[in-house]
Coordinates of C-alpha atoms in Angstrom, one line a residue:
X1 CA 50.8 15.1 41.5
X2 CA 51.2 12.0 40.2
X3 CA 47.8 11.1 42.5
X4 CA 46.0 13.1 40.6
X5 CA 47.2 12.2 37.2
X6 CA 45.8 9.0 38.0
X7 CA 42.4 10.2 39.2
X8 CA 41.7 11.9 35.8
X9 CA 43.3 9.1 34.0
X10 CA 40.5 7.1 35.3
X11 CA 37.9 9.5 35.1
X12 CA 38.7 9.7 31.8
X13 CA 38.6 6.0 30.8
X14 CA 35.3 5.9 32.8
X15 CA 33.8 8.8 30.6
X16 CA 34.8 6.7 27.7
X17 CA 33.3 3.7 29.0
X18 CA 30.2 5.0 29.5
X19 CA 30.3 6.8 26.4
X20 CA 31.0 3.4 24.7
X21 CA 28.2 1.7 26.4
X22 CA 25.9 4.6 25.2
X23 CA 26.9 3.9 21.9
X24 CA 26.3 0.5 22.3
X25 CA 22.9 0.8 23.7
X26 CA 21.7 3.2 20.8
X27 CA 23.1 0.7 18.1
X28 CA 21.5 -2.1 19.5
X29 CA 18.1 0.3 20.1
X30 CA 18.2 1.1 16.3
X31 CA 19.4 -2.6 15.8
X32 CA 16.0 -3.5 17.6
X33 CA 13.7 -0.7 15.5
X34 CA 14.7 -2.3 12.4
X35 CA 14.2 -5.9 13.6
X36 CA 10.6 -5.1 15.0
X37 CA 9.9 -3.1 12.0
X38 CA 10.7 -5.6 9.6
X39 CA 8.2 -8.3 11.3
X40 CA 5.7 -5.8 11.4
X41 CA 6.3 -5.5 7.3
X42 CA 6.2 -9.2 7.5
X43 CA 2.8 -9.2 9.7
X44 CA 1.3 -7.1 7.3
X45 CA 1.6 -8.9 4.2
X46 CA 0.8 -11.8 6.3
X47 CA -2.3 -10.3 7.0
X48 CA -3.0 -9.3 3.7
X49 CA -3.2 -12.6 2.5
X50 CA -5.3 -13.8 5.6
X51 CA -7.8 -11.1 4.9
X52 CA -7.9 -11.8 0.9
X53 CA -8.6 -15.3 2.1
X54 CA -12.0 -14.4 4.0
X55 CA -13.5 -13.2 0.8
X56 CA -14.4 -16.3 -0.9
X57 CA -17.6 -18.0 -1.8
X58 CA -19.3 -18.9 1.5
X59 CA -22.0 -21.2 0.1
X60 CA -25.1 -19.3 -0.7
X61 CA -24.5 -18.2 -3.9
X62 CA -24.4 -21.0 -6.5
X63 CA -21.3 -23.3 -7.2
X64 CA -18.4 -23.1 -5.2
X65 CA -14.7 -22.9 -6.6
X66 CA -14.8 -25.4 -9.0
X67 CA -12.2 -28.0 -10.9
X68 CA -10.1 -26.8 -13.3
X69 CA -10.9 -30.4 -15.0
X70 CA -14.4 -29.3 -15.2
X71 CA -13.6 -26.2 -16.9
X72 CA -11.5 -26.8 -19.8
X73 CA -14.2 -29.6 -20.7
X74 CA -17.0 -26.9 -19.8
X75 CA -15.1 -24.3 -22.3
X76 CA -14.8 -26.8 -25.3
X77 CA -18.9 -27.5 -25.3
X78 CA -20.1 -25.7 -28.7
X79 CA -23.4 -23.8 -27.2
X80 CA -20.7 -21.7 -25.0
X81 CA -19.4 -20.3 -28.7
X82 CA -15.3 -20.0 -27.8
X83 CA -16.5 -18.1 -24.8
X84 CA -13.0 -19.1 -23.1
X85 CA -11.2 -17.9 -25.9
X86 CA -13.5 -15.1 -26.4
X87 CA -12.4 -13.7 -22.9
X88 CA -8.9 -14.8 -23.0
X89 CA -9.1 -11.7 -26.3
X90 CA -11.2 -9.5 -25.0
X91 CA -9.1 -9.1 -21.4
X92 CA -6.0 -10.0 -22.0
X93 CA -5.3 -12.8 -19.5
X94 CA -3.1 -15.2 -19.7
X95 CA -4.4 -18.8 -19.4
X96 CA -3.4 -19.5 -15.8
X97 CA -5.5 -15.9 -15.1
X98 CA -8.2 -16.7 -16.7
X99 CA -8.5 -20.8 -15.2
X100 CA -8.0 -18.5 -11.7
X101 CA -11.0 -16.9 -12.4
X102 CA -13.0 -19.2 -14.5
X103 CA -12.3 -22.0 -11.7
X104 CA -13.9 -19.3 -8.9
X105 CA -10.9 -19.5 -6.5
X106 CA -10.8 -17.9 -3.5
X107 CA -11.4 -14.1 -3.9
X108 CA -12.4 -14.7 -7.4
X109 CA -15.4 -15.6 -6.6
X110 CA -18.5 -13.3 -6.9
X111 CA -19.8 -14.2 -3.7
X112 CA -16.1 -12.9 -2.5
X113 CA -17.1 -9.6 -3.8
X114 CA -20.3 -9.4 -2.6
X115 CA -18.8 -10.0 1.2
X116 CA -15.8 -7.1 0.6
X117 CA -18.0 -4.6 -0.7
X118 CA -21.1 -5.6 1.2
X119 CA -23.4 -3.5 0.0
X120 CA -26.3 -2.1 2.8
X121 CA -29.2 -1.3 0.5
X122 CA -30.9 -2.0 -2.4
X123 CA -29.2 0.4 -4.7
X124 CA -25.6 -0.5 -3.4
X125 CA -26.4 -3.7 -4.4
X126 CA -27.8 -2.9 -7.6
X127 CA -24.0 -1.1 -7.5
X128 CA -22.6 -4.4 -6.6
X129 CA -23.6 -5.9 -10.0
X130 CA -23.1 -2.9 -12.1
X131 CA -19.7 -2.8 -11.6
X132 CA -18.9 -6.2 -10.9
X133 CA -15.8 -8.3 -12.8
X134 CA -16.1 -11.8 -11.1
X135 CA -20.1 -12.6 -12.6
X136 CA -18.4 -11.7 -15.9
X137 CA -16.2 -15.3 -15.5
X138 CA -19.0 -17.2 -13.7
X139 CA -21.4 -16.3 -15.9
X140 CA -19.4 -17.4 -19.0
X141 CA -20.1 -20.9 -17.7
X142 CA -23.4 -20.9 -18.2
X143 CA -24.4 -22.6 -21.2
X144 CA -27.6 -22.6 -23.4
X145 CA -30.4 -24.7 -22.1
X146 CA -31.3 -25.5 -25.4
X147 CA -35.0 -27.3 -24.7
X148 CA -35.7 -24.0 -22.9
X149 CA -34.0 -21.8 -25.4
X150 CA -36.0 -23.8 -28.7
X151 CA -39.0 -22.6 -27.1
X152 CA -38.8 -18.6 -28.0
X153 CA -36.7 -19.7 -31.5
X154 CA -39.6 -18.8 -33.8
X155 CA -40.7 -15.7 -35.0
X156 CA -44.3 -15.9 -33.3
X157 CA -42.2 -15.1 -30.2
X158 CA -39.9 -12.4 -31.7
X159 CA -38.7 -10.1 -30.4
X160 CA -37.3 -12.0 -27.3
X161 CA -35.9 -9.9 -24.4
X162 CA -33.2 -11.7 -22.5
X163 CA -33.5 -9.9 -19.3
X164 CA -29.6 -10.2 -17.3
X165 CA -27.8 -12.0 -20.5
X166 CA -24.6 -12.3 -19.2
X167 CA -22.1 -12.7 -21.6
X168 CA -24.6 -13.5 -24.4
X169 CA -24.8 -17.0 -24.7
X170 CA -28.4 -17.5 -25.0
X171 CA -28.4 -14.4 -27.1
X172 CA -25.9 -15.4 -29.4
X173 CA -27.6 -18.7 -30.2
X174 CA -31.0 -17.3 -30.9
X175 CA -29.2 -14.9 -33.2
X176 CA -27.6 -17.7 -35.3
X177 CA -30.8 -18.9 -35.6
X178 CA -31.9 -15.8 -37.1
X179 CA -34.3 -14.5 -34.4
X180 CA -34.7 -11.3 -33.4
X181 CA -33.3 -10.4 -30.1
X182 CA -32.7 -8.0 -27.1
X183 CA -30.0 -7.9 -24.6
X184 CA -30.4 -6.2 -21.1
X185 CA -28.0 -6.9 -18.2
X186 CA -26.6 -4.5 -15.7
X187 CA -23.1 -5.5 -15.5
X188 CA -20.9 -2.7 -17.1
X189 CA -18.2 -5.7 -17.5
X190 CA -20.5 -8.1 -19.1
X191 CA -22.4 -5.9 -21.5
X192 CA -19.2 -4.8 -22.6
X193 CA -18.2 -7.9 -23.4
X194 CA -21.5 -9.5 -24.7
X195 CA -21.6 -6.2 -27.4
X196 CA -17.4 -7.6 -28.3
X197 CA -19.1 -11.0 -29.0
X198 CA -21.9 -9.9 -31.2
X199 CA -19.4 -7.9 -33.1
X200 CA -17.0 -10.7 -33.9
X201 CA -19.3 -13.3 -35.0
X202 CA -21.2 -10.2 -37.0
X203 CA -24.7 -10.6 -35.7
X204 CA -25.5 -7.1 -35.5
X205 CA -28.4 -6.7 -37.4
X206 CA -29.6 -9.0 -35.0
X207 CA -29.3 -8.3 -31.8
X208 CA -30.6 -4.9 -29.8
X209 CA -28.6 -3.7 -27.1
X210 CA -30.7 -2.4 -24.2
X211 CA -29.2 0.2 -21.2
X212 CA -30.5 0.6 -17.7
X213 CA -30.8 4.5 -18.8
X214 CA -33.8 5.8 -21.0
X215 CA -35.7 8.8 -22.1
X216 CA -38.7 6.9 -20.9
X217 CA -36.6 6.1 -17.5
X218 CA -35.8 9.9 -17.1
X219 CA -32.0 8.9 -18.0
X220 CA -31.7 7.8 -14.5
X221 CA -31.0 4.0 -13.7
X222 CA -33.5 2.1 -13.7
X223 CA -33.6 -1.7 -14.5
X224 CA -37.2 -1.7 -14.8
X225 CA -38.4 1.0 -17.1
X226 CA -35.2 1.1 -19.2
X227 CA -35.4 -2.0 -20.8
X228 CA -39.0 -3.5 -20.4
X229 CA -41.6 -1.3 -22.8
X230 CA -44.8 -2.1 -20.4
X231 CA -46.7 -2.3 -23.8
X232 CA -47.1 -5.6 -24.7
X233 CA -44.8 -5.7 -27.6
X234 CA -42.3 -8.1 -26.6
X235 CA -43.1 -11.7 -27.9
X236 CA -41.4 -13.3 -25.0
X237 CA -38.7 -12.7 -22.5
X238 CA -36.3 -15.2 -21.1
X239 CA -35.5 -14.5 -17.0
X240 CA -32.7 -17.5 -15.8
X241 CA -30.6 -16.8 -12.8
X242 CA -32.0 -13.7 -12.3
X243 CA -34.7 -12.6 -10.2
X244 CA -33.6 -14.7 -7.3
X245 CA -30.6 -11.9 -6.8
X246 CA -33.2 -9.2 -6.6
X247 CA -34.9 -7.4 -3.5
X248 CA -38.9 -7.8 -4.5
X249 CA -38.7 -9.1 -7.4
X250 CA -42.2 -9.2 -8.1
X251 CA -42.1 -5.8 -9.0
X252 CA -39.9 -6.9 -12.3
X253 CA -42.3 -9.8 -13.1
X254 CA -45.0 -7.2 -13.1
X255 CA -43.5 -5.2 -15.2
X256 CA -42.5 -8.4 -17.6
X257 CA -46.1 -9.3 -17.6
X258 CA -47.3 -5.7 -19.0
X259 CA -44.4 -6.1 -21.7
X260 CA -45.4 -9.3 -23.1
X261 CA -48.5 -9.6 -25.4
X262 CA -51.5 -12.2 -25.3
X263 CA -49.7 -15.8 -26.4
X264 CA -45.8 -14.6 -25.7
X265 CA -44.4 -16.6 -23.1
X266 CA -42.2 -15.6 -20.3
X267 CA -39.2 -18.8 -19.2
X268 CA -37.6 -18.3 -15.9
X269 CA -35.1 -20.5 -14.1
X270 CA -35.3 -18.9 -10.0
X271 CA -33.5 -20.2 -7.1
X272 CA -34.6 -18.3 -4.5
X273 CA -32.5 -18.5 -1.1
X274 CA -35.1 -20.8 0.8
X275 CA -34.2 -19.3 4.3
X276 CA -35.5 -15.7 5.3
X277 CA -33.7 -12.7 7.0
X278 CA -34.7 -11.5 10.3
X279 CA -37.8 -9.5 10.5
X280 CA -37.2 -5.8 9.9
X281 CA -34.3 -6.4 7.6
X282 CA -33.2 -5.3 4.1
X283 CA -32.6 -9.3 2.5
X284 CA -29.1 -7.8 0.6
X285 CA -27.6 -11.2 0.4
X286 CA -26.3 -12.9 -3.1
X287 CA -29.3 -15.1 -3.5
X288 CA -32.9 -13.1 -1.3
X289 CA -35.7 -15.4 -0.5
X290 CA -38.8 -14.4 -2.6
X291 CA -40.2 -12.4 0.3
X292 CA -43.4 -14.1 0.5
X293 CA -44.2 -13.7 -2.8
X294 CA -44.9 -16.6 -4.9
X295 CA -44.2 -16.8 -8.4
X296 CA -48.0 -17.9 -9.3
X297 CA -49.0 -14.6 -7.4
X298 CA -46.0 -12.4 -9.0
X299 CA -46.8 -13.6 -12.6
X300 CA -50.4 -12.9 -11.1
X301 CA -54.0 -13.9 -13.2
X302 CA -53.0 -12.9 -17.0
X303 CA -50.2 -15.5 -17.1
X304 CA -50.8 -19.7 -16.3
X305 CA -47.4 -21.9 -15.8
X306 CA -47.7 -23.7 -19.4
X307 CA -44.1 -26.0 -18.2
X308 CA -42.4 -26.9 -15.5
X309 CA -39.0 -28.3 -16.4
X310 CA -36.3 -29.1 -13.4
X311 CA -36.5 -25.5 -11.9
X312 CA -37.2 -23.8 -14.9
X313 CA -40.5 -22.8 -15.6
X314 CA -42.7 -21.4 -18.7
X315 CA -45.5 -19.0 -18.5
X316 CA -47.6 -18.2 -21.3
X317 CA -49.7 -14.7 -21.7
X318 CA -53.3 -15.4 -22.1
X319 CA -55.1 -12.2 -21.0
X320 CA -54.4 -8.2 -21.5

């Protein structure tokens, strides 16, 4: 008897074990799950920040990230007109945001979101600058080049078109001046904020809004019918940093040339990517090569160059 009290004693107590053991192995198991799941958390946000980190200029697109030195003395120069401020209002940011931003860092940067969305036609890129946020800071640095500028700030060349403002620098100084002029850009962002300028300095009366949607486009998009009348009335248009960021161009300086009339004058700054794509392919990229298409033979025989200046050239009208 006592034999067998024994034998169940230790059956017992080796049930128990076991069961203990079990118990052990499935807290240690769910120990382990947590562990594992926590460095994948960790991994991910890891990898979030690596990936963020890929989209940042990459060197074909104008400056790179630039000192924030550079642009607090860029933001005090008068022919910007408080732009910093101006967009420190108009968004919201806070000053560190906005020097982010302003200084091009890292994602910032509109090449970085050209890369993300990367855009595999024509109209997706056309899409790309609609909607895009980071020209709206790298534009603001863009100051008036005022020998160019002077040129169309007479009335013998009003009304000038400024074909892709930006954020209405040049407009906003040939306003003050008193000349009649047009703004045209894409950028949802940017027009937005070029209309908020023109408001708060009250130049109104001056200054014509233009949309990439008209009756005479058919209320569809279209950045070349929308703003450009292809009647000669124009007394000059103004083109810098603008052309070089579109696939055949030529097809806009054609319709430029039909818009202007005999003696207006056409200024264009165009850094075209000097390299070309492979044969076959759609050149999408930030800055296109001008496809083989001079600008002598996209201006074609009713314009001559009238100046040359550093990159930025002048063409005058002088047949219809």
């Amino acid at each position: 008897m006592e034999e067998e009290i024994v034998a169940i004693r230790k059956e017992k107590e080796a049930a128990i074990k076991a069961a203990r053991n079990e118990m052990e192995v499935l807290v240690l198991e769910k120990s382990m799950a947590v562990q594992s799941q926590r460095a994948i958390n960790t991994a991910n946000l890891l990898s979030v920040d690596a990936c963020r980190d890929v989209f940042k200029t990459q060197g074909q697109g104008g400056n790179g990230e630039m000192k924030l030195s550079s642009i607090l003395d860029t933001c005090k120069r008068p022919l910007l007109f408080n732009v910093c401020e101006d967009l420190k209002n108009f968004t919201g940011l806070t000053d560190d945001e906005l020097h982010e931003r302003l200084t091009r860092k890292g994602r910032f940067h509109f090449e970085g979101e050209h890369l993300f969305w990367n855009p595999s036609s024509a109209t997706e890129l056309a899409l790309d600058y609609t909607t895009s946020v980071d020209y709206l800071f790298a534009n603001a640095m863009h100051g008036v080049w005022e020998g160019a500028i002077n040129k169309v700030a007479r009335k013998q060349y009003e009304p000038v078109l400024e074909y892709s403002a930006g954020v209405g620098n040049n407009v906003l100084y040939l306003a003050k001046k008193g000349i009649k002029v047009q703004y045209f850009g894409v950028g949802m962002v940017e027009y937005a904020f070029a209309q908020y300028r023109v408001w708060k300095y009250g130049l109104e009366d001056m200054v014509e809004f233009k949309k990439p949607f008209s009756a005479q486009g058919g209320y569809v998009f279209d950045p070349i019918n929308s703003p450009l009348p292809l009647d000669s009335s124009l007394g000059s248009i103004i083109a810098m940093d603008v052309l070089e960021h579109i696939p055949k161009y030529h097809h806009v300086v054609e319709a430029m040339v039909k818009s202007v009339r005999v003696g207006g004058i056409i200024i264009e700054n165009t850094p075209f990517a000097n390299n070309k794509v492979e044969d076959g392919k759609e050149d999408l990229r930030v800055h296109v090569s001008n496809g083989g298409v001079t600008m002598v033979e996209a201006m074609g025989p009713k314009m001559k160059l009238a100046q040359s200046m550093g990159g930025l050239e002048v063409w005058e009208k002088i047949s219809e």
